[in-house]
Coordinates of C-alpha atoms and ligand atoms in Angstrom, one line a residue:
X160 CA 20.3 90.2 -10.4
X161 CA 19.8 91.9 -7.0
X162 CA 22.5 94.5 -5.8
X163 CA 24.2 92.3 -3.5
X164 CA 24.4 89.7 -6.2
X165 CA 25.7 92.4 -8.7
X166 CA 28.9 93.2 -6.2
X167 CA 29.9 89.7 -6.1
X168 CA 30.3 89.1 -9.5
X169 CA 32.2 92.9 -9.8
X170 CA 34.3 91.3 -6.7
X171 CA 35.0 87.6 -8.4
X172 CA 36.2 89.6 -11.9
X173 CA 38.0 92.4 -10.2
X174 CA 39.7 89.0 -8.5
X175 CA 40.3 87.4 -11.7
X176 CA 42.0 90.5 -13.1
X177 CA 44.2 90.7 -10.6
X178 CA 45.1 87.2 -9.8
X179 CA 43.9 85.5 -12.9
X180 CA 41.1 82.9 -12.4
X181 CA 43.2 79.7 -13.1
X182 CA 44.2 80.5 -9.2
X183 CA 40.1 80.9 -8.1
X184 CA 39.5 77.8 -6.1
X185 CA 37.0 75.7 -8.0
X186 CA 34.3 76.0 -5.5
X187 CA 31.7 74.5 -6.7
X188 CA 33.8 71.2 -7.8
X189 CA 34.3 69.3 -4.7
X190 CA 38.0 68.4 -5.1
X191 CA 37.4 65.5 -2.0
X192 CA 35.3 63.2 -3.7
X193 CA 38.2 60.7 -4.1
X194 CA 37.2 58.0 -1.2
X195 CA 38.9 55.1 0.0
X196 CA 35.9 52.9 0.1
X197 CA 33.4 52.2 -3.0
X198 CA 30.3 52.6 -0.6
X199 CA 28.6 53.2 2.3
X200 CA 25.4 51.0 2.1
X201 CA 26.9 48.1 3.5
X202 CA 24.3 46.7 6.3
X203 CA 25.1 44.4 9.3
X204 CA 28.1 42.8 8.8
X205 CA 28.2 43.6 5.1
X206 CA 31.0 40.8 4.2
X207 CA 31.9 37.7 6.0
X208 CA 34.8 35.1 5.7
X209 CA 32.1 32.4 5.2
X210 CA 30.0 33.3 2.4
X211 CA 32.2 32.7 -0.4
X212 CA 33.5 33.7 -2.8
X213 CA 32.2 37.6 -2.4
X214 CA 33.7 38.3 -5.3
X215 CA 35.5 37.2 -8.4
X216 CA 38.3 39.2 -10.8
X217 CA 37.4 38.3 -14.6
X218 CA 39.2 39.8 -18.1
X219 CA 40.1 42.9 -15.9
X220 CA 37.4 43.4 -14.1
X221 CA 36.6 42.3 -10.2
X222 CA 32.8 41.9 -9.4
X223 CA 31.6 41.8 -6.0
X224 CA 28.6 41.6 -3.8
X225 CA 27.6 42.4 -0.4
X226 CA 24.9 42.8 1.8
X227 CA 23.1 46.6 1.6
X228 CA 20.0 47.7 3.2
X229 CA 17.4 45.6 4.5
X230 CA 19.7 42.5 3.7
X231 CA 19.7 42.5 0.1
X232 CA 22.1 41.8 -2.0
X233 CA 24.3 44.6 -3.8
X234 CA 26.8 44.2 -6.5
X235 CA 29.4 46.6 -7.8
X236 CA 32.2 46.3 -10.3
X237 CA 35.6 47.7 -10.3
X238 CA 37.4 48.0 -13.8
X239 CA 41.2 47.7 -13.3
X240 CA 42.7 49.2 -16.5
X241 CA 39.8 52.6 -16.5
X242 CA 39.6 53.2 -13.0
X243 CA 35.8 52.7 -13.4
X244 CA 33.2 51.8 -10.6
X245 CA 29.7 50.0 -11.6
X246 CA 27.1 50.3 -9.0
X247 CA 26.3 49.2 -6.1
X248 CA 22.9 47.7 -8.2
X249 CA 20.5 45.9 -5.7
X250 CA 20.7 42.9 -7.2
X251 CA 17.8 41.0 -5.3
X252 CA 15.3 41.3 -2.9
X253 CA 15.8 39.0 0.3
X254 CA 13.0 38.2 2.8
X255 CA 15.2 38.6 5.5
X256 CA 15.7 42.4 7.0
X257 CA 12.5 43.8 6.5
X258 CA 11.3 44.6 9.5
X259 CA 12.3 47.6 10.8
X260 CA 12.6 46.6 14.5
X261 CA 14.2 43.1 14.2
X262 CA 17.2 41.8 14.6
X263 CA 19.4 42.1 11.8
X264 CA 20.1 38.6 10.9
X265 CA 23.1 38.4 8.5
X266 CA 23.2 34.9 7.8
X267 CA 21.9 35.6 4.1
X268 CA 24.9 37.4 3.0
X269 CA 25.3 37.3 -0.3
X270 CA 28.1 34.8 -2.9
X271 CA 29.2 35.3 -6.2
X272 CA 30.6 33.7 -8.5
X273 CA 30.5 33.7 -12.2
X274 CA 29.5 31.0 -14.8
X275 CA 31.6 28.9 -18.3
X276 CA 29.7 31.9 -20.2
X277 CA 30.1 34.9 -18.2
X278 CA 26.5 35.1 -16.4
X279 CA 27.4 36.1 -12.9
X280 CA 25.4 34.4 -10.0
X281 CA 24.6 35.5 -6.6
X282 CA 22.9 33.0 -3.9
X283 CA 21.7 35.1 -0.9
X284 CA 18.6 35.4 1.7
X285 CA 18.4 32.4 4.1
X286 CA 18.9 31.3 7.8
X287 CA 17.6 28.1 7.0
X288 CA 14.0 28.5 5.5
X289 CA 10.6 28.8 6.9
X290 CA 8.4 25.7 8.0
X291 CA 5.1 27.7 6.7
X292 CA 6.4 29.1 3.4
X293 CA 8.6 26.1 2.3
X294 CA 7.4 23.1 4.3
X295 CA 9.2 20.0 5.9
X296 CA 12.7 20.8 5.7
X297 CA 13.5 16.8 5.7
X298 CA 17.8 17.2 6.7
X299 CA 17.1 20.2 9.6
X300 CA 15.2 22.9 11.6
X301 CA 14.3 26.0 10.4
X302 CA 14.9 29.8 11.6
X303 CA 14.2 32.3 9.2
X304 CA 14.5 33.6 5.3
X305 CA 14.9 32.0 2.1
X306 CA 17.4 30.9 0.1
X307 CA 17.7 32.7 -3.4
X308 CA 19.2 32.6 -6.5
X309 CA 19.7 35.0 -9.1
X310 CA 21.7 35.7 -12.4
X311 CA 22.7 38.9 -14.4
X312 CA 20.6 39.1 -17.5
X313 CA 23.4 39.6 -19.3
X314 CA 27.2 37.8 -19.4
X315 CA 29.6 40.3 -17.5
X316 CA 27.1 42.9 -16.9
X317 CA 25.9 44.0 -13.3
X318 CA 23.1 46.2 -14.3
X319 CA 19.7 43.7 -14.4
X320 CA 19.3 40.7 -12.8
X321 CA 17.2 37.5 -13.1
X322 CA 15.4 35.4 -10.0
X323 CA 15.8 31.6 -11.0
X324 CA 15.8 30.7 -7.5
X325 CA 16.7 27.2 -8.3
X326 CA 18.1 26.0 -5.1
X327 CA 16.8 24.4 -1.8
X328 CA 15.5 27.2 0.2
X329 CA 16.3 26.4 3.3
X330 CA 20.3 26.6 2.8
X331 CA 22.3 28.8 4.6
X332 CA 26.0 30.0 4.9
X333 CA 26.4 29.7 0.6
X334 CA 29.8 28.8 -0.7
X335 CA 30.0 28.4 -4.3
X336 CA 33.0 26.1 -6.3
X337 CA 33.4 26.0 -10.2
X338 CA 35.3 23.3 -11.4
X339 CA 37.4 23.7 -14.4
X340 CA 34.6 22.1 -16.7
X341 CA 32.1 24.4 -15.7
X342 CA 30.7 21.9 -13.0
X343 CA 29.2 24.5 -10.1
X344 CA 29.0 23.2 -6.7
X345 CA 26.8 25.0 -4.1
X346 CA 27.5 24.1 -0.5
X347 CA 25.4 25.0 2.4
X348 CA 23.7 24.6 5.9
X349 CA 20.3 23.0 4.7
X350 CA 18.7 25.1 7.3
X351 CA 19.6 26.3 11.3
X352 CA 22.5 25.6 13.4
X353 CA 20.5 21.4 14.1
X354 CA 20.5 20.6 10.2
X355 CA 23.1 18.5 7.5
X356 CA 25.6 20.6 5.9
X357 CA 24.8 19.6 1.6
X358 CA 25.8 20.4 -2.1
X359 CA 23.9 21.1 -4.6
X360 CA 25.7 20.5 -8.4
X361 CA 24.7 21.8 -11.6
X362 CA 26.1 21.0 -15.0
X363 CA 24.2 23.4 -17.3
X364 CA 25.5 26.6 -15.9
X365 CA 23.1 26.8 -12.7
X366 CA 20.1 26.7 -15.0
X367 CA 19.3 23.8 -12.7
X368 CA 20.9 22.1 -9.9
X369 CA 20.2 18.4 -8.5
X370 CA 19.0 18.0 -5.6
X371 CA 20.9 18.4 -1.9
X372 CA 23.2 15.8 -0.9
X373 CA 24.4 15.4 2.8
X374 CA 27.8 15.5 3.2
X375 CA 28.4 16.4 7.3
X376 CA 25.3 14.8 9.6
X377 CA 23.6 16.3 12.6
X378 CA 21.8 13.9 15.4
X379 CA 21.6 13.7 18.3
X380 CA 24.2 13.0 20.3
X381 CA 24.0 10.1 22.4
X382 CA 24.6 11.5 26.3
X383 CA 21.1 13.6 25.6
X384 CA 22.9 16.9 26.2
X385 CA 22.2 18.2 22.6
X386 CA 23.2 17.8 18.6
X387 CA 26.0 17.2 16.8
X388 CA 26.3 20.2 14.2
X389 CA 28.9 21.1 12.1
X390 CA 30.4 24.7 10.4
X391 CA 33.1 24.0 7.2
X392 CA 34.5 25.9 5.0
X393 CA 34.6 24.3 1.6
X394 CA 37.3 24.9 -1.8
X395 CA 38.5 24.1 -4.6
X396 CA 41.4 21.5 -4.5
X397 CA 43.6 20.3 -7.1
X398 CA 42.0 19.0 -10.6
X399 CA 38.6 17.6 -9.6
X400 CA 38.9 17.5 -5.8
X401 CA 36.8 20.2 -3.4
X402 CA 38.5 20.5 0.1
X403 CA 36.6 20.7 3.7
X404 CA 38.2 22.6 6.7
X405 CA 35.4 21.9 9.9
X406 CA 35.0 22.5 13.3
X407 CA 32.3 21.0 15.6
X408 CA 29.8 22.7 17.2
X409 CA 28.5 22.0 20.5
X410 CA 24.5 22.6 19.9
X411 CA 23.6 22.0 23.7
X412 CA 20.1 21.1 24.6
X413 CA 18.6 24.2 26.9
X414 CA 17.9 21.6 29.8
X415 CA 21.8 20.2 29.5
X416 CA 23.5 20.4 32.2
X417 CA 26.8 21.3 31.3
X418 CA 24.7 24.5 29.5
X419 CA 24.8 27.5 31.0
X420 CA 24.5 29.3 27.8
X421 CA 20.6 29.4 27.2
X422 CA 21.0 26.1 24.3
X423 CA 22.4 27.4 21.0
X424 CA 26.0 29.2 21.5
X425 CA 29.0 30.0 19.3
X426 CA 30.7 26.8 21.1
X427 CA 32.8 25.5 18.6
X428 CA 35.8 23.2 19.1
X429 CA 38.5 21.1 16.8
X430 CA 40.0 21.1 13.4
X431 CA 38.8 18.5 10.6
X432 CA 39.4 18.0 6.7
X433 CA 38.9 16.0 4.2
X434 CA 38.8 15.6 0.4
X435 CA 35.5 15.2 -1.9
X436 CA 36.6 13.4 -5.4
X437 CA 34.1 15.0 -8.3
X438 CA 34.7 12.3 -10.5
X439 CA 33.8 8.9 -8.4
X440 CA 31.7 10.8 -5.6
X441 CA 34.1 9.6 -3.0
X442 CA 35.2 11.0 0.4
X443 CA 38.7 10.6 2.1
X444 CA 40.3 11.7 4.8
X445 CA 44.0 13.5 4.8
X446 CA 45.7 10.0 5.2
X447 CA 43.1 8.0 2.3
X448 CA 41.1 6.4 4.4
X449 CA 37.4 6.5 2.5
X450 CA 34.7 8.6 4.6
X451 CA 31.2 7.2 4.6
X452 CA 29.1 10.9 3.9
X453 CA 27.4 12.5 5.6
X454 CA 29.7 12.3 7.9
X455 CA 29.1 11.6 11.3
X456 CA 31.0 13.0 14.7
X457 CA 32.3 9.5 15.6
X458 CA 34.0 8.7 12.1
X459 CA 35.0 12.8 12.0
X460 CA 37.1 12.0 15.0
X461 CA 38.6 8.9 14.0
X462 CA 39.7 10.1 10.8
X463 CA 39.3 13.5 9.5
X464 CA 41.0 15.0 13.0
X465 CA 43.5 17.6 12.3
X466 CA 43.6 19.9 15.3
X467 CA 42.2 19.0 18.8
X468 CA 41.6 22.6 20.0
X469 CA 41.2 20.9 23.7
X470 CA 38.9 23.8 25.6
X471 CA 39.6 26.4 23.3
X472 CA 36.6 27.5 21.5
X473 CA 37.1 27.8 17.2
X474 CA 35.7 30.0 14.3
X475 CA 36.1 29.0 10.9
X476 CA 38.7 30.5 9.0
X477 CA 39.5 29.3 5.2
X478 CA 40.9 25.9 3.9
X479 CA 42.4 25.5 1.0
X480 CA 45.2 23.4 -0.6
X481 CA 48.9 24.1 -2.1
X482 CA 49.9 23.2 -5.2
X483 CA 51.1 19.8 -4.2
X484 CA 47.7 19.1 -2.7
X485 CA 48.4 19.8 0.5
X486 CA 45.8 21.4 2.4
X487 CA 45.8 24.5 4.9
X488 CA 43.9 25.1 7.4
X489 CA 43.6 28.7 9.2
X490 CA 41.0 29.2 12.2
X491 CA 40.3 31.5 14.7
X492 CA 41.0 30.2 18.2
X493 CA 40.9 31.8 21.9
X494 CA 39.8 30.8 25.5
X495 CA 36.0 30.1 26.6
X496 CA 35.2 33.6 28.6
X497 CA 31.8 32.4 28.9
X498 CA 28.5 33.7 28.0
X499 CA 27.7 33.2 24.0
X500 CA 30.7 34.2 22.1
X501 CA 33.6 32.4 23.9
X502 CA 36.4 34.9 24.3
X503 CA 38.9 36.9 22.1
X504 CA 40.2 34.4 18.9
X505 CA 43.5 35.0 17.8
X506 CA 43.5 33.7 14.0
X507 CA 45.5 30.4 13.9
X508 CA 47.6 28.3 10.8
X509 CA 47.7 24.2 10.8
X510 CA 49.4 22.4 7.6
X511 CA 49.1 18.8 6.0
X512 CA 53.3 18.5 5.4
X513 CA 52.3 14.9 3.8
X514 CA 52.6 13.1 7.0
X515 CA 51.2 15.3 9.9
X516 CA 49.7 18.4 11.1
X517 CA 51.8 21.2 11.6
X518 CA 50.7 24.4 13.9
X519 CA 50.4 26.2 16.9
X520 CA 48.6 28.4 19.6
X521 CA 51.4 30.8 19.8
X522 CA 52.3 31.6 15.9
X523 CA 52.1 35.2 16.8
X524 CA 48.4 36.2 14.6
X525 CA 46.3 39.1 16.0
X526 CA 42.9 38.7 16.6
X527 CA 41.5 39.6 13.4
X528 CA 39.4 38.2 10.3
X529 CA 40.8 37.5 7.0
X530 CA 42.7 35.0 4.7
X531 CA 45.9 33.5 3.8
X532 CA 48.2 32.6 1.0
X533 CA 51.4 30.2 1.0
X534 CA 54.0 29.2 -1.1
X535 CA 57.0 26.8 0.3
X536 CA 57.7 28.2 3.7
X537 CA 55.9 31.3 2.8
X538 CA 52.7 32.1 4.6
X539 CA 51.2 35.9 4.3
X540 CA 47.8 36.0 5.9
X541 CA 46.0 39.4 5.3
X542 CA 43.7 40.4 8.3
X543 CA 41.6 43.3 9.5
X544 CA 42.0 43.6 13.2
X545 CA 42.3 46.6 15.7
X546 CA 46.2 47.4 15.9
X547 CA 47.5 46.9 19.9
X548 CA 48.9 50.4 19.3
X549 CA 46.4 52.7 17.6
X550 CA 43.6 50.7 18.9
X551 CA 42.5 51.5 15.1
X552 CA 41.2 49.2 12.8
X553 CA 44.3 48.5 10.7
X554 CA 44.5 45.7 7.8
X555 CA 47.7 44.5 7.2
X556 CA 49.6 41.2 6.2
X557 CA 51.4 39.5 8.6
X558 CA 54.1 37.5 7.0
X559 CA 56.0 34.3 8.2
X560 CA 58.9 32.1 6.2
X561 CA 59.2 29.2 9.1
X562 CA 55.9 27.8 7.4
X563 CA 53.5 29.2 9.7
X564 CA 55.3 28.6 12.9
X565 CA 55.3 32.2 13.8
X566 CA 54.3 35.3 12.6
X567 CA 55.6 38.9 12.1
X568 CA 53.9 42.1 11.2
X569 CA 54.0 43.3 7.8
X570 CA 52.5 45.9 5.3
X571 CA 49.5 47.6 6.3
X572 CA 47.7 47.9 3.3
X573 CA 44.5 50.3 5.0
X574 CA 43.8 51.8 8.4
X575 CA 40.7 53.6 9.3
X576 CA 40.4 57.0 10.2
X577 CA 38.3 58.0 12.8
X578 CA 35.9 59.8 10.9
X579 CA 32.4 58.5 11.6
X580 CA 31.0 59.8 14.1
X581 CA 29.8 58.5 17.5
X582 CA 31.2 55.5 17.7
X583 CA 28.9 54.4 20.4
X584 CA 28.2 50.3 19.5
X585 CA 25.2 48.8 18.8
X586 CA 26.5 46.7 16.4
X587 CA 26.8 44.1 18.8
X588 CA 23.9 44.7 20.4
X589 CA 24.1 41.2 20.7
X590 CA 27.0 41.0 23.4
X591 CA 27.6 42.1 26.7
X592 CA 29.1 45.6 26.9
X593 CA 31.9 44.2 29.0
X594 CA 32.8 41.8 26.0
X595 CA 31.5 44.3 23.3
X596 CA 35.6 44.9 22.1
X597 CA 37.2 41.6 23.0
X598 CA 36.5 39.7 20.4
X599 CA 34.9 42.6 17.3
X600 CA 38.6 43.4 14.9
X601 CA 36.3 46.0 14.3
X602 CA 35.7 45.4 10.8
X603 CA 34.1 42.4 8.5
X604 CA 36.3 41.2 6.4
X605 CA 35.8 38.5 3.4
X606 CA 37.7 35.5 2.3
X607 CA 39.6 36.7 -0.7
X608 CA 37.7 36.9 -4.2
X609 CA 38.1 34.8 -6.4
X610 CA 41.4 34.6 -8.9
X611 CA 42.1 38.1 -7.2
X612 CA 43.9 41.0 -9.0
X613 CA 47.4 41.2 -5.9
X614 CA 45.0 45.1 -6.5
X615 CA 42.0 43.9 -5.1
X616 CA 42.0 40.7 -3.2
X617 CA 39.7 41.2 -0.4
X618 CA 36.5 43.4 1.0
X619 CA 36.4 44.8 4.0
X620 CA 33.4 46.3 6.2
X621 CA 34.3 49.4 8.6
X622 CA 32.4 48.1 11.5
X623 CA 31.4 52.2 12.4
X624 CA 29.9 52.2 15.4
X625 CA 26.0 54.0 16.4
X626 CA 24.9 52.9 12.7
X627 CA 24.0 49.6 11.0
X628 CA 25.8 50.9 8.2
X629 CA 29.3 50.0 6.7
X630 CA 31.8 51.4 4.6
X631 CA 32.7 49.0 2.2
X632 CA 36.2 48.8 0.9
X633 CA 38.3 46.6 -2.1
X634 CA 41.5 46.5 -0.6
X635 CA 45.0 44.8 -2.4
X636 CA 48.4 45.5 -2.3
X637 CA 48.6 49.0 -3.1
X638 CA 45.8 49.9 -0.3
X639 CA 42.5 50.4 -0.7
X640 CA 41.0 50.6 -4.3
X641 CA 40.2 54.3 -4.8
X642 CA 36.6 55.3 -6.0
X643 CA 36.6 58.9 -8.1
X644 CA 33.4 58.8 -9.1
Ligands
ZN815 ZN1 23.5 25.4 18.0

């Protein structure tokens, strides 16, 4: 021990004699390791409404994935009665994100959801498939990626995981359904944004799947100005029904001439559902009448319609149904501003009440990203948004009891901090500056995980700016779900 060393330690003891060392600040324990989020290796948007569920709450536990570096999948586990975090474990390796000067591409955001006998599944990695790695895609075009498949090694356990990659590669946008026997569903885009929207079922578990069925058909439309093309959000209904909330995208040919938006845009417009009976394979609209699948734009507008959006531009929100069966639609609607995004969406509530649609454009809902519940005249949607006041990224419920008529705010549950530095964007690198804030709530938000502890009901993405990196959050009723470790 050197001299200067020496006189510390006489300092430190001569200290502890005098003010006894309980008092000595525990320096070398870092007393701030208690965080908000459970990590920080979210990538691009990390979580998403539409790839669903992200998560799922089982005997006390609530497992969830989301999409880390280089687009892979990441899965972490929050145990509710120890205050005990598993992971993030890479769960997967996607063929997206690996080059270090592209694009990140986020459509292969990853979906859990976990099997009769505990396995937990993940379908990740594709923006519809590649003609030279997995040949004629013969329901769609192609972009990029591959859809995968894989399963924990063990029931309930988060540590290893298994490829089975079982499931038609080209599908994108993954929203999985498990029916009270055990049935899973897998619903996707069977490749880019000019391809049929299909399931996939599997009654062993997802040991194996049959093969796609169409259930919403793209063609072309019969003007010539482009493709009929569809984006739904698919769940469970009562008993052995699955529910589909859709809008309609306008997939513009590049020579149209109502295009001035280079082709492909986020052009979206209209509300649709209908109902997809398990049992007999059958299809109905809201009212009964049977739907001939897939589903094309002319029958979709005679009889699945639910909300004519007019020129209001749409994003999906989620669909589900009440106990009665009556389904609920929320959506995320705003004015076309133009260029490829449309403008600011304010999110937006339409009900079946048995005989009509209920809703409006003025219920009073931020722009933000997020989901809903309802019971009676009770509608709570919890959304992440940037708060008019703070101009903070704040999620909170907003709460109405006129059945979704309007809207007031309620409990905010997490606000961020402004504690990453340089918030300079690239994150959209895609948009204009000018339109960089209208439309980001500055954080990605999920749809809510599956039979969700009121603790943990949804994951949320700090959308920090000057990195591709997010903070990922569990957030429920009492806040944010605290990591320790
Ligand atoms: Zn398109």
């Amino acid at each position: 021990m050197n001299k200067q060393a020496f006189s510390s330690v006489v300092i430190v003891m001569t200290l502890c004699l005098v003010i006894g060392c309980a008092n000595l600040p525990q320096i070398h324990k870092n007393t701030n390791l208690q965080r908000d989020y459970f990590a920080e290796n979210g990538f691009g948007e990390g979580v998403a409404v539409v790839q669903h569920p992200a998560g799922e709450y089982k005997n006390g536990v609530t497992y969830l994935a989301y999409q880390g570096p280089k687009e892979d999948p990441y899965v972490a586990a929050y145990n509710h009665a120890t205050g005990e975090w598993k992971g993030p474990y890479k769960a997967g390796v996607s063929i997206l994100g690996k080059n270090p000067r592209g694009k990140i591409d986020s459509h292969g955001k990853p979906t859990l959801i976990i099997d009769h006998a505990g396995y937990i599944h993940i379908f990740y990695g594709s923006h519809g498939g590649v003609l030279d790695l997995h040949g004629k895609n013969a329901l769609g075009d192609y972009h990029s990626g591959e859809n995968k498949h894989a399963v924990s090694a063990r029931p309930y356990d988060i540590s290893e995981w298994v490829d089975l990659d079982n499931v038609s590669p080209f599908g994108t946008y993954n929203q999985a359904i498990k029916m009270e026997n055990g049935d899973l569903y897998l619903f996707n885009r069977h490749g880019a944004h000019r391809s049929d929207w299909v399931y996939q079922k599997s009654t062993d578990n997802g040991r194996t799947f049959e093969s796609p069925v169409s259930f919403l058909k793209h063609k072309a439309r019969a003007d010539g100005l482009g493709t009929d093309s569809w984006y739904p959000y698919v769940s469970k209904g009562v008993g052995n029904q699955i529910v589909v909330g859709f809008d309609y995208h306008f997939c513009w040919n590049r020579n149209a001439p109502r295009n001035n938006r280079g082709g492909h845009s986020t052009e979206r417009k209209n509300l649709y559902y209908m109902t997809f009976n398990t049992d007999t394979n059958e299809w109905h609209s809201v009212d009964g009448q049977l739907l001939s699948i897939p589903l094309t734009k002319e029958e979709a507008d005679a009889k699945a319609l639910a909300f004519d959006t007019g020129k209001n531009w749409t994003f999906n929100g989620t669909t589900k149904v009440d106990a009665k069966g009556n389904p609920h639609i929320s959506a995320y609607i705003g004015e076309d501003i133009g260029w490829q995004i449309g403008g600011p969406k304010n999110a937006r509530y339409f009900r079946w009440d048995g005989s009509r649609w209920n809703g409006n454009l003025n219920n009073g809902l931020p722009i933000g990203r997020g989901d809903f519940l309802s019971s009676g005249d009770n509608v709570s949607f919890l959304l992440s948004g940037i708060d008019s006041q703070t101009k903070r990224t704040s999620v909170r419920w907003w709460e109405s009891n006129d059945a979704g008529e309007t809207f007031t705010q309620g409990h905010e549950l997490l606000q961020f901090k402004d504690d990453w530095d340089d918030r300079t964007s690239n994150a959209d690198s895609l948009r204009p500056k000018s339109l960089s804030n209208l439309d980001s709530p500055g954080s990605a938000s999920s749809s809510f995980i599956r039979n969700a502890h009121p603790d943990a009901r949804i994951i949320i993405a700090e959308k920090a700016d000057g990195t591709d990196y997010r903070r990922m959050y569990l957030v429920g009723d009492n806040g944010p779900v605290v990591r320790r470790d």
